[in-house]
Tab-separated table of C-alpha atoms (C1' of nucleotides) in Angstrom:
chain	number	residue	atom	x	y	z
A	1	UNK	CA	-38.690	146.494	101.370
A	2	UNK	CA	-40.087	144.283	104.398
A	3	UNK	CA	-36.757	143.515	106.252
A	4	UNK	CA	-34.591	140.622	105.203
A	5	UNK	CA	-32.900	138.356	107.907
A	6	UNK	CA	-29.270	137.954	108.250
A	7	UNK	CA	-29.967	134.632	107.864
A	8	UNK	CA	-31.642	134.371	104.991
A	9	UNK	CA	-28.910	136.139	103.198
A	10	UNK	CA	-26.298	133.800	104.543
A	11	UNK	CA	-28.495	130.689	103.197
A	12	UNK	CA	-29.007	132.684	99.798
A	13	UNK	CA	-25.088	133.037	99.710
A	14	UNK	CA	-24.664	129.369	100.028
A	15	UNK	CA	-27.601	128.906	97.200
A	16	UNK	CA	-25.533	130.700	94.946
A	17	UNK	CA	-22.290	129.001	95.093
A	18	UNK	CA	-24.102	125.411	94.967
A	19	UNK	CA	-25.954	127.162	91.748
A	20	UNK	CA	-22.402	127.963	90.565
A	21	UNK	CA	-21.149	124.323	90.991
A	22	UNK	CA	-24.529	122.845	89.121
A	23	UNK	CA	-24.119	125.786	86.512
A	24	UNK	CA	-20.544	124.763	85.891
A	25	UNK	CA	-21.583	120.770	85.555
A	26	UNK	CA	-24.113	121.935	82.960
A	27	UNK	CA	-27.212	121.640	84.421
A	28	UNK	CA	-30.445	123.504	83.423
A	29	UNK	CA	-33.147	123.301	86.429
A	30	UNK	CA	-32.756	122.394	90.372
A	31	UNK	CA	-35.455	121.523	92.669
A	32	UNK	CA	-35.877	123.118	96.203
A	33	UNK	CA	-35.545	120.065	97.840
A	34	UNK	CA	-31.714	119.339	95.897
A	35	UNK	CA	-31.122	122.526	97.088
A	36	UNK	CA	-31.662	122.151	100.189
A	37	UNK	CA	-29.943	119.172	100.624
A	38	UNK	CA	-26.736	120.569	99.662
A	39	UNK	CA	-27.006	123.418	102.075
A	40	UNK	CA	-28.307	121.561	104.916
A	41	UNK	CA	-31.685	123.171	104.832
A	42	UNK	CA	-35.275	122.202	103.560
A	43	UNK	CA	-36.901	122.641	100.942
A	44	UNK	CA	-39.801	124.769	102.422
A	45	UNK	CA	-36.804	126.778	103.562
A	46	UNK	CA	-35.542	127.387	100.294
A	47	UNK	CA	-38.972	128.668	98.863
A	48	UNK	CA	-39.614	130.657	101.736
A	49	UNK	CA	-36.166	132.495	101.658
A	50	UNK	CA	-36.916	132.896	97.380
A	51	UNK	CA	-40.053	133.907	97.928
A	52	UNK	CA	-39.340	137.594	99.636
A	53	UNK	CA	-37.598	138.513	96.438
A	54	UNK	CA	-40.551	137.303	93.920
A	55	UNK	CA	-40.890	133.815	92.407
A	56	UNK	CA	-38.500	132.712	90.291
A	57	UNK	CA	-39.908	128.954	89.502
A	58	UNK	CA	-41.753	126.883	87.423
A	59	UNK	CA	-44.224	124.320	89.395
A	60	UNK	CA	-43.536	120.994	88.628
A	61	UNK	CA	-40.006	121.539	87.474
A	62	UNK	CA	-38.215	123.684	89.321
A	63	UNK	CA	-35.728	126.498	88.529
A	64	UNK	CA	-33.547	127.391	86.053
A	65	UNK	CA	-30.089	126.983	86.561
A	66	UNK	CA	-28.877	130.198	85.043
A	67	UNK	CA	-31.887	132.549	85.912
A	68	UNK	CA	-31.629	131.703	89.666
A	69	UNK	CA	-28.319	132.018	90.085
A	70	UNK	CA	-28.270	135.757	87.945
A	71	UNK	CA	-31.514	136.626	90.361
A	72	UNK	CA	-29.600	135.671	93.363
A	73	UNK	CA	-26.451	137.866	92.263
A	74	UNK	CA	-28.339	140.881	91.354
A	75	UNK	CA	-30.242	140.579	94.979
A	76	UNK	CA	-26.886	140.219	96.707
A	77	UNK	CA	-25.522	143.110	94.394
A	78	UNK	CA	-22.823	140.569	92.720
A	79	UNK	CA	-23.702	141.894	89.607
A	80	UNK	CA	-21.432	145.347	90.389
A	81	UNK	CA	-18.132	145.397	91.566
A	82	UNK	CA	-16.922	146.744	94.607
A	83	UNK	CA	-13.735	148.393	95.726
A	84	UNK	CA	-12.171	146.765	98.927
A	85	UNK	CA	-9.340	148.029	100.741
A	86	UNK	CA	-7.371	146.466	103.715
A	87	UNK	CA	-6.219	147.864	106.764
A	88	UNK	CA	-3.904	146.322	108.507
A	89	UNK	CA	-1.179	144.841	106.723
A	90	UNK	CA	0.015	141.903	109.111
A	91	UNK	CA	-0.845	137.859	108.189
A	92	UNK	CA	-4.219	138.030	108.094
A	93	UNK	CA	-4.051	141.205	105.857
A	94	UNK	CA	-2.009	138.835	103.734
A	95	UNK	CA	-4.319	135.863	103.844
A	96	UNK	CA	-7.071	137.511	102.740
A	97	UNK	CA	-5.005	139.820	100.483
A	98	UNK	CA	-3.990	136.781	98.351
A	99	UNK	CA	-7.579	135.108	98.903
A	100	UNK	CA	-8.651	134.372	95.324
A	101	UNK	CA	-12.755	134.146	96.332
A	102	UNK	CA	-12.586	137.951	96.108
A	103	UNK	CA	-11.609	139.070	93.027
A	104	UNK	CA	-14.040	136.073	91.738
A	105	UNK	CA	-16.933	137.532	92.974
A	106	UNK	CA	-16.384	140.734	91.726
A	107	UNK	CA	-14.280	142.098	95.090
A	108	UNK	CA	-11.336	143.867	94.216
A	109	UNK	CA	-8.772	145.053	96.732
A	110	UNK	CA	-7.308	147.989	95.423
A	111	UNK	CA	-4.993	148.675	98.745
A	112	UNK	CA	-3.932	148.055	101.807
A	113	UNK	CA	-2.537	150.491	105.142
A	114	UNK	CA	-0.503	150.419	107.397
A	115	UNK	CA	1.326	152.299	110.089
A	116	UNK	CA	4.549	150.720	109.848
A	117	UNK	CA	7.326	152.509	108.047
A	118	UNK	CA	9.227	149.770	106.927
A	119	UNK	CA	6.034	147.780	104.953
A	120	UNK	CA	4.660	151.715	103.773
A	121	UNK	CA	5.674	151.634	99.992
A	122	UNK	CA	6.077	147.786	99.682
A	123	UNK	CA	3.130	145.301	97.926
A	124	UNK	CA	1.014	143.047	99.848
A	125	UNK	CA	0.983	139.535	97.602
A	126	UNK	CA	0.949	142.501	95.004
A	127	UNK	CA	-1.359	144.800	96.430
A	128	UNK	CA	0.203	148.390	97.356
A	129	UNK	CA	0.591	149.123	100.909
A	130	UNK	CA	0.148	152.548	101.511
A	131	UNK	CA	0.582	155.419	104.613
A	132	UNK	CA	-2.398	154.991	106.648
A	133	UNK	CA	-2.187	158.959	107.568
A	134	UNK	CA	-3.678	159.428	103.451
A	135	UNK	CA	-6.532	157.179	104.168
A	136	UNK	CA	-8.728	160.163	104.434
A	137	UNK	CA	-7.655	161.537	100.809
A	138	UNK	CA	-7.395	158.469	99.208
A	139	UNK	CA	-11.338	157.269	100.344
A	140	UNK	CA	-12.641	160.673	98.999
A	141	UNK	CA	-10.300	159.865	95.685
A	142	UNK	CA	-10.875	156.118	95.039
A	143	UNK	CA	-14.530	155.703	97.244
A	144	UNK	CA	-13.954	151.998	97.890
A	145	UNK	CA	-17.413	150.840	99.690
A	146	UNK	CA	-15.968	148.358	101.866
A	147	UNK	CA	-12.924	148.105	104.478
A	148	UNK	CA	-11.510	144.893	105.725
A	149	UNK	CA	-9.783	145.680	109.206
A	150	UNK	CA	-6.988	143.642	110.615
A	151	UNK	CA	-5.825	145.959	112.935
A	152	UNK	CA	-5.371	145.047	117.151
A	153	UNK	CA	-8.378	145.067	118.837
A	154	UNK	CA	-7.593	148.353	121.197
A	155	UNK	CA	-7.225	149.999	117.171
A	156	UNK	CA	-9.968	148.675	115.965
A	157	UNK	CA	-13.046	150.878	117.489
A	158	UNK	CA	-10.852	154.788	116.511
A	159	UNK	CA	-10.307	153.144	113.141
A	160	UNK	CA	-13.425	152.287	112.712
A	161	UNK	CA	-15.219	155.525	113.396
A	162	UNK	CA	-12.110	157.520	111.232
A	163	UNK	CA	-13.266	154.955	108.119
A	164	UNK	CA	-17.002	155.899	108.975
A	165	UNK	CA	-16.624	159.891	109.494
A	166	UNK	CA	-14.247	159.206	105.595
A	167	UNK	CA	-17.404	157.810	104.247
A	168	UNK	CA	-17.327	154.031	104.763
A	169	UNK	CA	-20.217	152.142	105.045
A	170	UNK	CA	-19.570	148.270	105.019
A	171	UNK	CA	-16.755	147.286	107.002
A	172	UNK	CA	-15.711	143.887	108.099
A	173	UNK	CA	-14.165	143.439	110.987
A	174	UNK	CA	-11.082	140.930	112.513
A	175	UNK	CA	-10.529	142.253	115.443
A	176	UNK	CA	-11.746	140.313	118.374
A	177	UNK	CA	-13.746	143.044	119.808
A	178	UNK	CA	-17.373	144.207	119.677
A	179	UNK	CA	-17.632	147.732	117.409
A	180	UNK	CA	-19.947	150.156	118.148
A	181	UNK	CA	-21.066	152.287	114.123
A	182	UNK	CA	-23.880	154.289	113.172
A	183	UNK	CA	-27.141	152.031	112.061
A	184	UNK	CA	-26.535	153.517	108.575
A	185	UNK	CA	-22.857	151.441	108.615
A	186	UNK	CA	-22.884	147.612	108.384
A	187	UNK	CA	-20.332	145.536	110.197
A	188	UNK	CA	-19.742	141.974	110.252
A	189	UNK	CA	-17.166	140.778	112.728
A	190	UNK	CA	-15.110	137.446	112.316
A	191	UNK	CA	-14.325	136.214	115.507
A	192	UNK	CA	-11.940	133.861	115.845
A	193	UNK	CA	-11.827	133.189	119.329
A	194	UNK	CA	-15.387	133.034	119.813
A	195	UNK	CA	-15.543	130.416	117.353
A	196	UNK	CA	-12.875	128.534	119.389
A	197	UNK	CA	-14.849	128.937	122.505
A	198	UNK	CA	-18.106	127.736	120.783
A	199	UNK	CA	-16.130	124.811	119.997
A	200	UNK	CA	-14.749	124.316	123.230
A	201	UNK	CA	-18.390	124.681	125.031
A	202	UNK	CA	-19.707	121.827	122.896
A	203	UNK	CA	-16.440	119.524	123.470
A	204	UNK	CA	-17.273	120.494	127.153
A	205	UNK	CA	-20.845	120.273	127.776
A	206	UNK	CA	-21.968	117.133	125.564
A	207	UNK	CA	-23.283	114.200	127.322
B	1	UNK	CA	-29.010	120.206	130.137
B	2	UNK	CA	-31.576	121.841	128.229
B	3	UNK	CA	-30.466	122.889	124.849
B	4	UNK	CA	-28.537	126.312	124.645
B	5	UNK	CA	-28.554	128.442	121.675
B	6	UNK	CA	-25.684	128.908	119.325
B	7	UNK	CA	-26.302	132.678	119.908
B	8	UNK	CA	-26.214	132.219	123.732
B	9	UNK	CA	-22.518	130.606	123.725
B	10	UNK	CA	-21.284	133.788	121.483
B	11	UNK	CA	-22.726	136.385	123.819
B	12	UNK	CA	-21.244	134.495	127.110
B	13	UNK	CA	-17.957	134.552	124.460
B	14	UNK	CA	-18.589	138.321	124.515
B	15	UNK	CA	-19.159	139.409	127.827
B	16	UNK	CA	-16.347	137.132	129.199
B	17	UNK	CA	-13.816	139.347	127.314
B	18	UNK	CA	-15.331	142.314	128.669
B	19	UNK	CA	-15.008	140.842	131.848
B	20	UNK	CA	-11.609	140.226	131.488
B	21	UNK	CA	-11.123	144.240	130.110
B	22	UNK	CA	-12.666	145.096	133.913
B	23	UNK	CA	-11.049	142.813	136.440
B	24	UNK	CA	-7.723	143.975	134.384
B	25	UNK	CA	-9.034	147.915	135.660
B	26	UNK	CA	-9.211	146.731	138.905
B	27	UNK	CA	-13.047	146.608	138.943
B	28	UNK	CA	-15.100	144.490	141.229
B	29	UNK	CA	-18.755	144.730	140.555
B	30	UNK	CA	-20.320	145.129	136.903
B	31	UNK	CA	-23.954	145.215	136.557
B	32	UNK	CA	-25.884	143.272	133.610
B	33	UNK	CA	-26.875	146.977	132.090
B	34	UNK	CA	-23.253	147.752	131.607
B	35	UNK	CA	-22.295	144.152	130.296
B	36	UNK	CA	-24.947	144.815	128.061
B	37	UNK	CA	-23.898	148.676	126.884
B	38	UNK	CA	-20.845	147.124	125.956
B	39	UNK	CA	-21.980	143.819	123.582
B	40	UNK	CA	-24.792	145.678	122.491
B	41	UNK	CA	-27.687	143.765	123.908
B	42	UNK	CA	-30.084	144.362	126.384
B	43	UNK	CA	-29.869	143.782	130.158
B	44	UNK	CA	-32.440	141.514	130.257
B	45	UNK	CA	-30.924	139.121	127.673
B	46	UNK	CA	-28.071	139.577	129.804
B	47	UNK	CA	-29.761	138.194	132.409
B	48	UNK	CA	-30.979	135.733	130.497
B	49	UNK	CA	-28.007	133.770	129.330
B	50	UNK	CA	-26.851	133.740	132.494
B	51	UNK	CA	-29.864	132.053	134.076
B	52	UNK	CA	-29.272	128.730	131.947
B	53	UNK	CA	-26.371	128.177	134.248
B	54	UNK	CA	-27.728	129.252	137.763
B	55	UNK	CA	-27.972	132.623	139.669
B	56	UNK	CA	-24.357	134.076	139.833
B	57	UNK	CA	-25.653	137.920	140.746
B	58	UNK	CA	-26.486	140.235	144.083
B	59	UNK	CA	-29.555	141.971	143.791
B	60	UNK	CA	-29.186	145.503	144.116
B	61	UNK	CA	-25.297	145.507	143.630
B	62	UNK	CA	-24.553	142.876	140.566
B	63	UNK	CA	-21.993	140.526	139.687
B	64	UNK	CA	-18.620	139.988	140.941
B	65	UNK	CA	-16.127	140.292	138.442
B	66	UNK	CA	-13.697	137.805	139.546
B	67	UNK	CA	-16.671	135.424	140.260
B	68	UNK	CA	-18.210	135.994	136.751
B	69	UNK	CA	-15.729	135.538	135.024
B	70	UNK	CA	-14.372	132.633	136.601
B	71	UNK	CA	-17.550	130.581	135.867
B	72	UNK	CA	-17.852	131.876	132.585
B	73	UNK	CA	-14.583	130.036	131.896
B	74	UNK	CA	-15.995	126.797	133.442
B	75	UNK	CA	-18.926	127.076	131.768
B	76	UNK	CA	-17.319	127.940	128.358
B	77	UNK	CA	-14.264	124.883	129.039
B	78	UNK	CA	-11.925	127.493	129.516
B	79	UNK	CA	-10.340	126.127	132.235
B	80	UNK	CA	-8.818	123.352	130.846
B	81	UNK	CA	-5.974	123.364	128.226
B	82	UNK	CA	-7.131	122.056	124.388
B	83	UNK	CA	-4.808	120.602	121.795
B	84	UNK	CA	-5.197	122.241	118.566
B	85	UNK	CA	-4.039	120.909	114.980
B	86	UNK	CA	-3.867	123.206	111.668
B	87	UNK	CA	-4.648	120.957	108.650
B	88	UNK	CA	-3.306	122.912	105.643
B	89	UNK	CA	0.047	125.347	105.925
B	90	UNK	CA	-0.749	127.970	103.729
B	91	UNK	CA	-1.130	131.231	104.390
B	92	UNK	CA	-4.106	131.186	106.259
B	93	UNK	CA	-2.602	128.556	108.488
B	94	UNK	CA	-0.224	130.495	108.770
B	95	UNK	CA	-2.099	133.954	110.377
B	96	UNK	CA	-3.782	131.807	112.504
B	97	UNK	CA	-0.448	129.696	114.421
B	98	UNK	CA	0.825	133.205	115.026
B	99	UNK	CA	-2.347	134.404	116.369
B	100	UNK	CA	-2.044	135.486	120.220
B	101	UNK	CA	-5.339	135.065	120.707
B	102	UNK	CA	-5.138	131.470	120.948
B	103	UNK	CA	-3.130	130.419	123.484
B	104	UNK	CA	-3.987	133.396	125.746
B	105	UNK	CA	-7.372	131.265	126.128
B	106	UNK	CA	-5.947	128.089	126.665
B	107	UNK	CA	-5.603	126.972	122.996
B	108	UNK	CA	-2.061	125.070	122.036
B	109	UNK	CA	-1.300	124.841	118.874
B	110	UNK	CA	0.514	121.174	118.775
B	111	UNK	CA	1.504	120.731	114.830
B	112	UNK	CA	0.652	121.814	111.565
B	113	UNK	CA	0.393	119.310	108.564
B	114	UNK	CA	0.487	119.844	104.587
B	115	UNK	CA	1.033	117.415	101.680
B	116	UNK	CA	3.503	120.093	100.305
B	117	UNK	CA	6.887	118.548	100.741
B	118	UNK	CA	8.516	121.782	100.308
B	119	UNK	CA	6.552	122.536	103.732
B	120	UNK	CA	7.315	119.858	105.635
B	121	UNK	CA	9.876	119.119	108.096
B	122	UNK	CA	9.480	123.277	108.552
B	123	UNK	CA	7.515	125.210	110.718
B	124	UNK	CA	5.305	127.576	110.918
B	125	UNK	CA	5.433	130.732	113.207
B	126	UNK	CA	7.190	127.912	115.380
B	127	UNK	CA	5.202	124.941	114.815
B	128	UNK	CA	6.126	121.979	113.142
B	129	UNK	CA	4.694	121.298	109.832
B	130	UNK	CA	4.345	117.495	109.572
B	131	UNK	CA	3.389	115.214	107.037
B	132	UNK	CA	-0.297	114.701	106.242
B	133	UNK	CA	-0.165	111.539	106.367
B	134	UNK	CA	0.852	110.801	109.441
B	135	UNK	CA	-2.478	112.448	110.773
B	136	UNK	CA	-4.140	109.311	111.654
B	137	UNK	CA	-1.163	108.016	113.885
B	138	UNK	CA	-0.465	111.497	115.659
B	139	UNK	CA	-4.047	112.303	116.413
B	140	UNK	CA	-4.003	108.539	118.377
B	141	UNK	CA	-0.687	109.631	119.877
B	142	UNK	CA	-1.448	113.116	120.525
B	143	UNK	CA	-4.701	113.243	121.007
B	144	UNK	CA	-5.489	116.480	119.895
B	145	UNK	CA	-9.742	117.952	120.472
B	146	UNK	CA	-9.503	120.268	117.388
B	147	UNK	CA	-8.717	120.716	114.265
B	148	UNK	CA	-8.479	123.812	112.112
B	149	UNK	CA	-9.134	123.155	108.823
B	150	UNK	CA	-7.565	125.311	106.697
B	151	UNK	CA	-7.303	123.189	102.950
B	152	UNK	CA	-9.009	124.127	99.355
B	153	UNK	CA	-12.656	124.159	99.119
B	154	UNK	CA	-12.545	120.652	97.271
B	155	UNK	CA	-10.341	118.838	100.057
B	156	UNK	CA	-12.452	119.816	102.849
B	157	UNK	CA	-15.236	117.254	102.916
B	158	UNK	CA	-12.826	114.163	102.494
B	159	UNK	CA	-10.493	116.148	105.167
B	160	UNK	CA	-12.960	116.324	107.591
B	161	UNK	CA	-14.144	112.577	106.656
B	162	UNK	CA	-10.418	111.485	107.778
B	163	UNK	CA	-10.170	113.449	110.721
B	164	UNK	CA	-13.664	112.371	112.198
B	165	UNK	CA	-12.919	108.308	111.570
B	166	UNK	CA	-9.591	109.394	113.505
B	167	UNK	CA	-10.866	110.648	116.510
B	168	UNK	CA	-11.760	114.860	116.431
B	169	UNK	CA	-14.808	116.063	117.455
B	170	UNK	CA	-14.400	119.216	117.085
B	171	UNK	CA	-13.476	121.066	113.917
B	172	UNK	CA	-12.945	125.129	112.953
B	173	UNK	CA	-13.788	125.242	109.354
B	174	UNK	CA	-12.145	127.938	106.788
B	175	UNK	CA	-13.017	126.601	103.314
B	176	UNK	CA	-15.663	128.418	101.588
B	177	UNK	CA	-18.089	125.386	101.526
B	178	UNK	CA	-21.129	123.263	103.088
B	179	UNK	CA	-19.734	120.503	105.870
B	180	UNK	CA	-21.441	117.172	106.814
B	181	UNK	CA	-20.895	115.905	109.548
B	182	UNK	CA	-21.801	112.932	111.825
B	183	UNK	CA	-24.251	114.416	114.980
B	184	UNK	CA	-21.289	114.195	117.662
B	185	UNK	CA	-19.175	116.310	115.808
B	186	UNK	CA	-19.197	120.146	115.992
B	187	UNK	CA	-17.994	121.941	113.108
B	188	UNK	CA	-17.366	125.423	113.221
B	189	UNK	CA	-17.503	127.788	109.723
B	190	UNK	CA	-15.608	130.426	108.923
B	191	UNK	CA	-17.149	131.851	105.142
B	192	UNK	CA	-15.229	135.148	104.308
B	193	UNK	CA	-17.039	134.735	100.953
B	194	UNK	CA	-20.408	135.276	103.068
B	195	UNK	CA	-19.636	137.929	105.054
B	196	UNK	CA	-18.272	139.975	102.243
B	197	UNK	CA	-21.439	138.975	100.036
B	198	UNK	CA	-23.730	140.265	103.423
B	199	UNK	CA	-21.660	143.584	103.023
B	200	UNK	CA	-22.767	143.667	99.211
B	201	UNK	CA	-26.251	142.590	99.849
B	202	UNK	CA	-26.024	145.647	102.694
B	203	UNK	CA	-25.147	148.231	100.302
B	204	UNK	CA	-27.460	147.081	97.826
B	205	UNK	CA	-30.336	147.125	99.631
B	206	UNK	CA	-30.381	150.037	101.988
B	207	UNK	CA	-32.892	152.658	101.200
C	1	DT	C1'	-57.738	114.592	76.500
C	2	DT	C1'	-57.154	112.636	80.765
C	3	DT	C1'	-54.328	111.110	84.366
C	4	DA	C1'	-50.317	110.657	87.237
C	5	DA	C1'	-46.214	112.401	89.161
C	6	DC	C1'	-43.881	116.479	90.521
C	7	DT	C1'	-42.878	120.920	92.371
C	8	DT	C1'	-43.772	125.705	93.537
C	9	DG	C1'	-45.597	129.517	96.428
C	10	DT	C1'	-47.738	130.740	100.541
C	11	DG	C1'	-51.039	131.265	104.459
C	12	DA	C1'	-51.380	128.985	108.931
C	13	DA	C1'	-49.221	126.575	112.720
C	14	DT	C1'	-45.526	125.787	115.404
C	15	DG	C1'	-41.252	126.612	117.647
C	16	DA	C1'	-37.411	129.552	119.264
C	17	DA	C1'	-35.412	133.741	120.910
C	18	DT	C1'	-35.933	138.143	122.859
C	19	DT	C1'	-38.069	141.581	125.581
C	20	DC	C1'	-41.230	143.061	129.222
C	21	DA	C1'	-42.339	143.809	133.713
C	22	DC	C1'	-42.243	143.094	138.385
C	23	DA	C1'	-41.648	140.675	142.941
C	24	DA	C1'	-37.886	139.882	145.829
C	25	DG	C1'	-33.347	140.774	147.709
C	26	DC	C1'	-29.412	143.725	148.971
C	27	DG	C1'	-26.797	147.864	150.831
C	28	DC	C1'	-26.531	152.275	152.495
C	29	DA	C1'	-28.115	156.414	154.679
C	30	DT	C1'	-30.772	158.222	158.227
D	1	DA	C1'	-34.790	149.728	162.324
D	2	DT	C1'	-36.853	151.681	158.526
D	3	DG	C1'	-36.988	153.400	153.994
D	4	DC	C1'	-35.018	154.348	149.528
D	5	DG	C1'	-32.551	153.316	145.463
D	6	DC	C1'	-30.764	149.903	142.891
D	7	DT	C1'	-30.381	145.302	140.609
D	8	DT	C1'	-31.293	140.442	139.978
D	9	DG	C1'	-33.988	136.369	138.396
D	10	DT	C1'	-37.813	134.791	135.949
D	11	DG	C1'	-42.613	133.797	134.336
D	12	DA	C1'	-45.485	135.940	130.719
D	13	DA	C1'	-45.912	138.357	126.491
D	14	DT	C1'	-44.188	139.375	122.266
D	15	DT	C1'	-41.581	139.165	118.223
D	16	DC	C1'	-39.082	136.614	114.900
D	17	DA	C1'	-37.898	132.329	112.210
D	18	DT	C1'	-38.929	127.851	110.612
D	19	DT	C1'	-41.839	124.151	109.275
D	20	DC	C1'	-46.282	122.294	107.756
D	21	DA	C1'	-49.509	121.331	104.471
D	22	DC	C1'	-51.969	121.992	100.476
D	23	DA	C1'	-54.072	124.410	96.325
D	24	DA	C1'	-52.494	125.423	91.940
D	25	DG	C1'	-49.479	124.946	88.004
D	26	DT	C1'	-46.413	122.093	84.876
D	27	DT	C1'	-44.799	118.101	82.191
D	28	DA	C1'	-45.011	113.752	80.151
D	29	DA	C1'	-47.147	109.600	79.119
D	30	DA	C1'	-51.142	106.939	77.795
DNA sequence: TTTAACTTGTGAATGAATTCACAAGCGCAT
DNA sequence: ATGCGCTTGTGAATTCATTCACAAGTTAAA
């Protein structure tokens, strides 16, 4: 398949939850263009983005409500669940452990690690936190697909390439620090402070 | 100024915490190939976003750390202090007023505010949590430059509507939804919903 | 059946970001 | 002083992403 911007996928993200939200009022067909007003595109956008995965409308009426949005979760593989696990089991662990999107879009944490005696044993907003010295076994046992990791930033690159050598291959990434994996690995990274800064360059430099 | 990319501002993000990682090692000089080895981009790009902001190298030696680094910060507003608000005290608030990051970079958290009366007149990791409404009068008093929004998906828009009429321009967005906003404000979004769906749409569609 | 009002899907055009490639400058060794 | 090895700064070339613009398809009304 001809590569797919990151992008695009982002936009197609944000099609499907405005799909959800005209799904959920009960209605039946959507134009580009109300599309991409929600989203803050166009609607030649819109098409264009559609259009690398086949075409999905009806000229002169637009799309169906209910097909679109079950096209756009099979493309963004919504349509299976996956098995998330946590590492790191501070307050962002928490926050996301407790994060109700997740499990609605067929994400389910199944555990979380730590290092720390004293939370090893205990439940994370009801999530187990385990001994992060049985990651290993436990990957090969339960093969989740994706790990979240909350760990400090100097942790965060030999964590990283232990998850990947266990068999990993989507992890997202909290740490404030750039990761170096294997092409065949995805990671997204959530940068907190970077977002800050952006913010604080355009307070800065606007005329 | 002429216009600078989104994607320029994150990379100067990037190298000016590798920056920091070097002048803490004692180093001097740092080349633009080694900036680049370590955020994973090329020298010349390197170069590149640099030369928006003037000519900061030595040929045939490189950049002084110290130097660098230093007008990184200016050019990023780094070198002067920001007031930062937290609109929402749940637990997402929460992870982020105990986050170090923050006010290693110059970012003070000043207050917290909920509707939740159980919450407020509390704090939070050691910040106040004050009445929401109150927001309007504090942010004249206080003058704060941004706010972190960190409320349901629903109370986001009319949030952010409130907090623009009273003065912020600059906002760091976690609810899992689409923000308008007028031209001279700069809103920042955090989607964990879309990163995790990228993750699913990378697993799905790797050959 | 014809017409009018819409809307898609998509090549072509434009615009933006990245990479190339090289002249020019700097430091060190000889 | 001269030459060599290294690195910057930057126009030009290229690649990538977005927008334009319109033929073709659909519905509904007359």
């Amino acid at each position: 398949m001809k590569h797919i911007a990151d992008s695009t996928v982002r936009r197609l993200s944000a099609y499907l939850r405005f799909l959800e939200d005209f799904e959920h009022r009960g209605l039946t067909t959507i134009s580009s263009d109300e599309l991409a007003k929600q989203g803050g595109t166009t609607s030649a956008q819109v098409r264009k983005d559609l259009s690398f995965f086949g075409s999905f409308g009806k000229r002169g009426l637009g799309y169906s409500v209910p097909e679109l949005s079950g096209r756009l979760r099979e493309i963004l593989g919504l349509s299976q669940h996956w098995r998330v696990i946590i590492i790191g089991a501070g307050k962002i662990g928490a926050a996301l452990a407790q994060y109700r999107g997740f499990r609605q879009r067929g994400f389910s944490i199944v555990a979380a690690y730590d290092n720390n005696p004293e939370k090893i044993g205990r439940t994370l907003e009801g999530i187990p936190v385990r001994d992060i010295a049985q990651i290993e076994h436990d990957i090969q046992r339960e093969a989740p697909e994706i790990a979240v990791l909350t760990v400090p930033a100097e942790a965060a690159q030999p964590m990283l390439d232990r998850l990947v050598r266990a068999g990993i291959h989507a992890i997202l990434n909290f740490a404030p620090t750039q990761l170096q994996a294997p092409p065949e690995v995805t990671v997204k990274t959530v940068n907190m402070a970077m977002e800050l800064e952006g913010l604080s360059f355009a307070l800065t430099n606007r005329e």
